Amino acid sequence: MKCWSAWYVGHTGRHAEALQVLAALNQLAKKRYLTATAQAIRGGSTQNEVQLATVTGPIIGIRQGTPHMITEITAQELDPGRFIDEQVKDIQQIVGDGTAINALSGGVDSSTVTMLGHRALGRRLRSVFIDNDLMREGEPEQVVAFFRALGVTVEIVDAREEFLAALAGITDPEEKREAVTQTFYRHVFGRLVRERGSRFLLQGTILTDVDETVAGIKRQHNVFEQIGIDPQEAFGYRILEPLVQLRKDAVRIVGRALGLPPALFDRIPFPGPALAARVIGEATADRIRTVRRATAIVERALAGTGAFQFMAVLHEDRVTGMRDGRREFGQQVEIRCWDSVDARTATPSRLPFELLESMAGKILRDVPGVVSVTYNIAPKPPSTIEAV
Ligand code: XMP
């Protein structure tokens, strides 16, 4: 039987925090991510649990056989030049004279990783943009054009049918995330890696992705090793995550130092499961189209606000509305706009009412079937930034 180890490395004496983490690990165990680990912890005495919490250090780490710690590098302590040099050397050393594939979505994290990988491997890095039909309007073409200007060739891989088929009939948020994960990693990247003979996938996982997944809040689509899944065994390749010690504010600093233009390093975050994370209930081609249109309106309207992130969410429930004097049992769109530094906590931006009214007007006019528009005013926590 496999033996997984788990360590909680918290701040001295923070017993309550440790217990919270243990509860989260047990929750993961229930989902079969961490069977052996959680059993070992459950078997431990209270004293062991306290002891787990008295080691000083930053975060939870789980890796086969050995304790694994991810040490956070905050934006304040980051030396971007040194960080870039170290990561470039690491990538070169691990990949050797082989090749790697790089998953580029055009978000801040994956764009930064693409530049790092490009610096380390040059043409031995194959950057691909997976068109999963879940991206924003015009995104595939835009990302290719942005990177062409930076001297990086990006290939678009059409996987639209595969993703929509995997999402068909799924309404549970975690199952939806899992369907996206499996399609990305097992099917699409599994195939690309085999075709190319690469053994590595370079991707932009950051620390916030890891700790929300490990804590059982949301299964971020790109987190494996830290919850006990060995990508080599599961998918047939190794995943390299050069940004895993950073949070979003630090990634932006690295992105800028690597020569990304503000249009890329200042881009608002966009989740890996893309618009599937913004459709509550089943993510069909039609419902994705609806949220994509609403997203374009919201992003255009809020681009100048300086907010951390903003989005449109399509609800599952319908409500009675009226159009042209007739009843219309229509759809509801929720607008979210967040102020945040690093996505760990967030508060809704205090947008002028006129701006909200103007967005609502455009959505009701231009997005077929929508009869209700709301604005979220709950902070994270207890809300989260994405609705799914
Ligand atoms: P939540 O919704 O957990 O989001 O408050 C925190 C930040 O992470 C982004 N996010 C994701 N990013 N894969 C990602 O790469 C994911 O599965 C994912 N889910 C959420 C989200 O947009 C926000 O900035």
Coordinates of C-alpha atoms and ligand atoms in Angstrom, one line a residue:
M1 CA 0.0 0.0 0.0
K2 CA 1.1 3.5 -0.7
C3 CA 2.3 5.5 2.2
W4 CA 1.5 9.2 2.1
S5 CA 2.8 11.6 4.7
A6 CA 1.3 14.8 5.8
W7 CA 2.7 17.6 7.9
Y8 CA 1.1 20.6 9.2
V9 CA 3.6 23.3 9.7
G10 CA 2.0 26.2 11.4
H11 CA 2.9 29.0 13.7
T12 CA 4.1 28.2 17.2
G13 CA 1.2 27.2 19.5
R14 CA -1.6 27.7 17.1
H15 CA -3.5 24.6 18.1
A16 CA -6.9 25.7 16.8
E17 CA -5.4 26.4 13.4
A18 CA -3.8 22.9 13.3
L19 CA -7.1 21.3 14.2
Q20 CA -8.8 23.2 11.4
V21 CA -6.2 21.8 9.0
L22 CA -6.6 18.3 10.3
A23 CA -10.3 18.6 9.7
A24 CA -9.7 19.8 6.2
L25 CA -7.3 16.8 5.5
N26 CA -10.0 14.5 6.8
Q27 CA -12.4 16.1 4.5
L28 CA -10.1 15.4 1.6
A29 CA -9.7 11.9 2.8
K30 CA -13.4 11.4 2.5
K31 CA -13.1 12.3 -1.1
R32 CA -10.3 9.7 -1.4
Y33 CA -7.6 12.1 -2.1
L34 CA -5.7 11.3 1.1
T35 CA -6.9 8.1 2.5
A36 CA -3.7 6.9 4.2
T37 CA -2.6 10.4 5.4
A38 CA -5.9 11.1 7.2
Q39 CA -5.9 7.7 8.8
A40 CA -2.4 8.3 10.2
I41 CA -3.6 11.7 11.6
R42 CA -6.8 10.3 13.0
G43 CA -4.7 7.7 14.7
G44 CA -2.5 10.4 16.4
S45 CA -3.1 11.5 19.9
T46 CA -4.1 15.1 20.8
Q47 CA -0.5 15.6 21.9
N48 CA 0.7 14.7 18.4
E49 CA -1.7 17.1 16.9
V50 CA -0.4 19.9 19.2
Q51 CA 3.1 18.9 18.3
L52 CA 2.3 19.1 14.6
A53 CA 1.2 22.7 15.3
T54 CA 4.2 23.7 17.2
V55 CA 6.7 23.5 14.4
T56 CA 7.4 26.9 12.9
G57 CA 7.0 27.5 9.2
P58 CA 4.5 28.6 6.7
I59 CA 2.3 25.9 5.2
I60 CA 1.0 22.4 4.8
G61 CA 2.9 20.0 2.5
I62 CA 2.1 16.5 1.5
R63 CA 4.3 14.4 -0.6
Q64 CA 5.0 10.7 -0.9
G65 CA 7.3 9.6 1.8
T66 CA 8.9 12.9 2.7
P67 CA 7.7 16.1 4.4
H68 CA 7.2 18.8 1.9
M69 CA 7.0 22.5 2.7
I70 CA 6.2 25.3 0.4
T71 CA 7.8 28.4 1.7
E72 CA 5.9 31.5 0.7
I73 CA 7.8 34.3 -0.9
T74 CA 5.7 37.5 -0.3
A75 CA 5.6 40.4 -2.7
Q76 CA 7.5 42.4 -0.1
E77 CA 10.4 40.0 0.2
L78 CA 10.6 39.0 -3.5
D79 CA 13.7 39.8 -5.4
P80 CA 12.4 39.3 -9.0
G81 CA 15.8 39.1 -10.7
R82 CA 17.1 36.4 -8.4
F83 CA 13.8 34.5 -8.4
I84 CA 13.8 34.4 -12.2
D85 CA 17.4 33.3 -12.4
E86 CA 16.8 30.5 -9.9
Q87 CA 13.6 29.3 -11.6
V88 CA 15.2 29.4 -15.0
K89 CA 18.1 27.3 -13.7
D90 CA 15.8 24.8 -12.1
I91 CA 13.7 24.4 -15.2
Q92 CA 16.9 23.8 -17.3
Q93 CA 18.2 21.3 -14.9
I94 CA 15.0 19.3 -14.6
V95 CA 14.2 19.3 -18.3
G96 CA 17.8 18.6 -19.4
D97 CA 18.0 18.4 -23.1
G98 CA 14.3 17.3 -23.4
T99 CA 11.2 19.3 -24.2
A100 CA 8.3 20.6 -22.2
I101 CA 4.8 21.6 -22.9
N102 CA 3.3 24.7 -21.4
A103 CA -0.3 25.4 -20.7
L104 CA -1.0 29.0 -21.5
S105 CA -4.5 30.5 -20.9
G106 CA -3.4 34.1 -21.1
G107 CA -4.0 34.8 -17.4
V108 CA -1.3 36.4 -15.3
D109 CA 0.0 33.1 -13.9
S110 CA 0.3 31.1 -17.1
S111 CA 1.6 34.1 -19.0
T112 CA 4.4 34.6 -16.5
V113 CA 5.2 30.8 -16.5
T114 CA 5.3 30.9 -20.3
M115 CA 7.9 33.7 -20.3
L116 CA 10.0 31.8 -17.6
G117 CA 9.8 28.6 -19.6
H118 CA 10.7 30.4 -22.8
R119 CA 13.7 32.0 -21.2
A120 CA 14.8 28.6 -19.8
L121 CA 14.1 26.4 -22.8
G122 CA 13.5 28.6 -25.9
R123 CA 12.1 26.5 -28.7
R124 CA 12.2 23.4 -26.6
L125 CA 9.1 24.7 -24.9
R126 CA 5.9 24.2 -26.8
S127 CA 3.3 26.7 -25.6
V128 CA -0.3 25.7 -26.2
F129 CA -3.6 27.4 -25.7
I130 CA -6.4 24.9 -25.2
D131 CA -9.6 26.2 -26.8
N132 CA -12.1 24.5 -24.5
D133 CA -15.1 26.7 -25.5
L134 CA -15.0 28.1 -22.0
M135 CA -12.9 31.1 -22.6
R136 CA -13.9 34.8 -23.0
E137 CA -14.8 36.5 -26.3
G138 CA -11.9 36.5 -28.8
E139 CA -9.5 35.1 -26.2
P140 CA -7.7 32.5 -28.2
E141 CA -6.8 34.9 -31.0
Q142 CA -5.9 37.7 -28.5
V143 CA -3.5 35.5 -26.5
V144 CA -1.8 34.2 -29.7
A145 CA -1.3 37.8 -30.9
F146 CA 0.0 39.1 -27.5
F147 CA 2.7 36.4 -27.4
R148 CA 3.6 36.7 -31.0
A149 CA 4.6 40.3 -30.2
L150 CA 6.8 38.9 -27.5
G151 CA 8.5 36.4 -29.8
V152 CA 6.6 33.3 -28.4
T153 CA 4.7 31.1 -30.8
V154 CA 1.5 29.7 -29.3
E155 CA -0.4 26.9 -30.8
I156 CA -4.2 26.7 -30.4
V157 CA -5.5 23.2 -29.7
D158 CA -9.2 22.8 -30.5
A159 CA -10.7 20.7 -27.7
R160 CA -14.1 22.3 -27.6
E161 CA -16.1 19.2 -28.2
E162 CA -14.2 17.2 -25.6
F163 CA -14.8 19.8 -22.8
L164 CA -18.5 20.2 -23.6
A165 CA -19.0 16.5 -23.7
A166 CA -17.2 16.1 -20.3
L167 CA -19.4 18.8 -18.7
A168 CA -22.7 17.5 -20.1
G169 CA -25.2 16.7 -17.4
I170 CA -23.0 17.8 -14.5
T171 CA -24.4 20.3 -12.0
D172 CA -22.3 19.7 -8.8
P173 CA -19.5 22.4 -8.5
E174 CA -16.8 20.0 -7.5
E175 CA -17.8 17.4 -10.1
K176 CA -17.7 20.1 -12.7
R177 CA -14.2 21.1 -11.6
E178 CA -13.1 17.5 -11.7
A179 CA -14.5 17.1 -15.2
V180 CA -12.5 20.1 -16.4
T181 CA -9.4 18.7 -14.6
Q182 CA -9.6 15.3 -16.1
T183 CA -10.2 16.6 -19.6
F184 CA -7.3 19.0 -19.4
Y185 CA -4.7 16.7 -17.7
R186 CA -5.6 13.2 -18.6
H187 CA -7.0 13.5 -22.0
V188 CA -5.8 16.7 -23.8
F189 CA -2.3 17.1 -22.2
G190 CA -1.9 13.4 -21.9
R191 CA -2.3 13.2 -25.7
L192 CA -0.1 16.3 -26.4
V193 CA 2.7 15.0 -24.2
R194 CA 2.7 11.6 -25.9
E195 CA 2.6 13.1 -29.4
R196 CA 5.6 15.3 -28.6
G197 CA 7.5 12.8 -26.5
S198 CA 7.8 15.4 -23.7
R199 CA 7.9 14.4 -20.1
F200 CA 7.1 17.7 -18.5
L201 CA 4.2 20.1 -18.3
L202 CA 5.0 23.6 -17.1
Q203 CA 2.1 25.4 -15.4
G204 CA 1.2 28.5 -13.3
T205 CA -0.1 27.0 -10.1
I206 CA 0.2 29.6 -7.3
L207 CA 0.1 29.3 -3.5
T208 CA -3.5 30.5 -3.2
D209 CA -4.6 27.6 -5.5
V210 CA -2.8 25.2 -3.3
D211 CA -4.0 26.3 0.1
E212 CA -7.7 26.6 -0.9
T213 CA -7.5 23.1 -2.4
V214 CA -5.7 21.5 0.5
A215 CA -8.1 23.2 2.9
G216 CA -11.0 21.6 1.1
I217 CA -12.6 24.9 0.1
K218 CA -12.4 24.5 -3.7
R219 CA -10.6 21.8 -5.7
Q220 CA -8.6 24.1 -7.9
H221 CA -8.2 22.4 -11.3
N222 CA -4.4 22.6 -11.3
V223 CA -3.4 21.2 -7.9
F224 CA -2.2 17.5 -7.7
E225 CA 1.0 16.7 -5.8
Q226 CA 0.1 18.7 -2.8
I227 CA -3.0 16.6 -2.3
G228 CA -1.3 13.3 -2.9
I229 CA -1.9 12.8 -6.6
D230 CA 1.3 11.9 -8.5
P231 CA 0.9 13.4 -12.0
Q232 CA 3.5 11.0 -13.4
E233 CA 1.4 8.1 -12.2
A234 CA -2.0 9.6 -13.0
F235 CA -1.2 11.2 -16.4
G236 CA 2.2 10.0 -17.5
Y237 CA 4.2 13.3 -17.1
R238 CA 5.7 15.5 -14.5
I239 CA 4.3 18.9 -13.7
L240 CA 6.6 21.8 -13.0
E241 CA 5.2 24.7 -11.0
P242 CA 7.8 27.5 -10.7
L243 CA 5.3 30.0 -9.2
V244 CA 4.0 27.8 -6.4
Q245 CA 5.7 29.9 -3.7
L246 CA 4.0 33.2 -4.9
R247 CA 0.6 34.8 -4.6
K248 CA -0.9 37.0 -7.3
D249 CA 0.7 40.3 -6.3
A250 CA 4.2 38.7 -6.4
V251 CA 3.4 36.9 -9.7
R252 CA 2.6 40.3 -11.2
I253 CA 6.0 41.6 -10.2
V254 CA 7.8 38.6 -11.8
G255 CA 5.6 39.0 -14.9
R256 CA 6.6 42.6 -15.3
A257 CA 10.3 41.8 -14.7
L258 CA 10.1 39.2 -17.5
G259 CA 8.9 41.8 -20.0
L260 CA 5.2 41.1 -20.0
P261 CA 3.2 44.2 -21.0
P262 CA 0.8 45.7 -18.5
A263 CA -2.1 44.3 -20.6
L264 CA -0.9 40.9 -19.5
F265 CA 0.7 41.3 -16.0
D266 CA -2.1 43.6 -14.9
R267 CA -4.9 41.4 -16.3
I268 CA -7.6 40.5 -13.9
P269 CA -7.4 36.8 -12.7
F270 CA -9.4 34.3 -14.6
P271 CA -9.9 30.8 -13.2
G272 CA -8.6 27.6 -14.8
P273 CA -12.1 26.1 -15.2
A274 CA -12.9 29.4 -17.0
L275 CA -16.5 30.2 -17.7
A276 CA -17.6 26.8 -16.3
A277 CA -16.8 28.3 -12.9
R278 CA -19.3 31.1 -13.7
V279 CA -22.3 29.0 -14.7
I280 CA -24.2 27.6 -11.7
G281 CA -25.7 24.3 -12.8
E282 CA -25.0 22.6 -16.1
A283 CA -22.4 24.3 -18.3
T284 CA -24.0 23.7 -21.7
A285 CA -22.8 25.5 -24.9
D286 CA -25.8 27.8 -24.7
R287 CA -25.4 28.7 -21.1
I288 CA -21.7 29.3 -21.6
R289 CA -22.6 31.6 -24.6
T290 CA -24.9 33.5 -22.3
V291 CA -22.3 34.1 -19.6
R292 CA -19.7 34.9 -22.2
R293 CA -21.8 37.8 -23.5
A294 CA -22.6 39.1 -20.1
T295 CA -18.9 38.8 -19.2
A296 CA -17.8 40.9 -22.1
I297 CA -20.3 43.7 -21.0
V298 CA -19.1 43.6 -17.4
E299 CA -15.4 43.5 -18.3
R300 CA -15.8 46.4 -20.7
A301 CA -17.7 48.5 -18.1
L302 CA -15.4 47.8 -15.2
A303 CA -12.0 47.8 -16.9
G304 CA -11.1 51.2 -15.6
T305 CA -12.2 50.7 -12.0
G306 CA -8.9 49.2 -10.8
A307 CA -10.8 46.5 -9.0
F308 CA -9.0 43.2 -8.4
Q309 CA -11.4 41.0 -10.3
F310 CA -14.9 41.3 -11.8
M311 CA -17.2 38.9 -13.5
A312 CA -20.7 37.8 -14.6
V313 CA -22.3 34.7 -13.1
L314 CA -25.2 32.9 -14.7
H315 CA -27.7 31.5 -12.1
E316 CA -29.5 28.2 -12.4
D317 CA -32.9 29.4 -11.0
R318 CA -35.2 31.2 -13.3
V319 CA -37.5 34.0 -12.3
T320 CA -40.6 35.5 -13.7
G321 CA -40.1 38.6 -15.8
M322 CA -41.9 40.4 -18.6
R323 CA -40.9 41.6 -22.0
D324 CA -43.0 43.3 -24.6
G325 CA -46.1 43.0 -22.3
R326 CA -45.7 39.2 -22.0
R327 CA -44.5 36.9 -19.2
E328 CA -41.0 35.7 -19.6
F329 CA -39.7 33.0 -17.2
G330 CA -36.1 34.1 -17.7
Q331 CA -32.5 33.8 -16.5
Q332 CA -30.6 35.7 -13.8
V333 CA -27.1 37.2 -14.1
E334 CA -25.2 38.2 -11.0
I335 CA -22.4 40.8 -11.3
R336 CA -19.4 40.4 -8.9
C337 CA -16.7 43.0 -8.5
W338 CA -13.9 42.5 -5.9
D339 CA -11.4 44.5 -4.1
S340 CA -8.5 42.3 -3.0
V341 CA -4.7 42.1 -2.7
D342 CA -4.1 38.4 -3.1
A343 CA -7.5 36.7 -3.4
R344 CA -7.3 35.2 0.1
T345 CA -10.0 37.7 1.3
A346 CA -12.0 40.1 -0.8
T347 CA -14.7 42.7 -0.4
P348 CA -17.2 43.8 -3.0
S349 CA -16.2 47.1 -4.7
R350 CA -18.5 50.1 -3.9
L351 CA -19.5 50.8 -7.5
P352 CA -21.5 53.8 -8.3
F353 CA -25.2 52.9 -8.8
E354 CA -25.2 54.5 -12.2
L355 CA -22.5 52.1 -13.4
L356 CA -24.5 49.1 -12.1
E357 CA -27.6 50.4 -13.8
S358 CA -25.8 50.9 -17.0
M359 CA -24.4 47.4 -17.0
A360 CA -27.8 45.9 -16.1
G361 CA -29.3 47.8 -19.0
K362 CA -26.8 46.5 -21.5
I363 CA -27.1 42.9 -20.2
L364 CA -30.9 43.0 -20.3
R365 CA -30.8 44.4 -23.9
D366 CA -28.0 42.3 -25.4
V367 CA -28.1 39.0 -23.6
P368 CA -31.1 36.9 -24.8
G369 CA -33.2 35.3 -22.1
V370 CA -32.0 37.4 -19.1
V371 CA -34.6 39.2 -17.1
S372 CA -32.8 39.8 -13.8
V373 CA -29.4 41.3 -12.9
T374 CA -28.1 41.5 -9.3
Y375 CA -24.9 42.7 -7.7
N376 CA -23.2 40.6 -5.0
I377 CA -22.5 42.4 -1.8
A378 CA -21.2 39.5 0.4
P379 CA -17.4 39.5 1.2
K380 CA -15.0 36.6 1.0
P381 CA -15.2 34.9 3.4
P382 CA -17.9 33.5 3.7
S383 CA -18.4 34.0 -0.1
T384 CA -15.6 33.0 -2.5
I385 CA -14.5 35.0 -5.6
E386 CA -15.9 32.6 -8.2
A387 CA -19.4 31.2 -7.7
V388 CA -18.6 27.6 -8.5
Ligands
XMP1 P1 -12.0 31.7 -5.1 O1 -13.2 31.5 -6.0 O2 -11.5 30.4 -4.6 O3 -10.9 32.2 -6.1 O4 -12.2 32.7 -4.0 C1 -9.6 32.7 -5.7 C2 -8.9 33.1 -6.9 O5 -8.5 32.0 -7.7 C3 -9.1 32.0 -8.9 N1 -9.6 30.6 -9.2 C4 -8.9 29.7 -9.8 N2 -7.7 29.7 -10.5 N3 -8.0 27.4 -11.1 C5 -7.3 28.6 -11.1 O6 -6.2 28.7 -11.8 C6 -9.1 27.3 -10.4 O7 -9.7 26.2 -10.4 C7 -9.6 28.5 -9.8 N4 -10.7 28.7 -9.1 C8 -10.7 30.0 -8.7 C9 -10.2 33.0 -8.9 O8 -10.6 33.5 -10.1 C10 -9.7 33.9 -7.9 O9 -8.9 34.9 -8.4

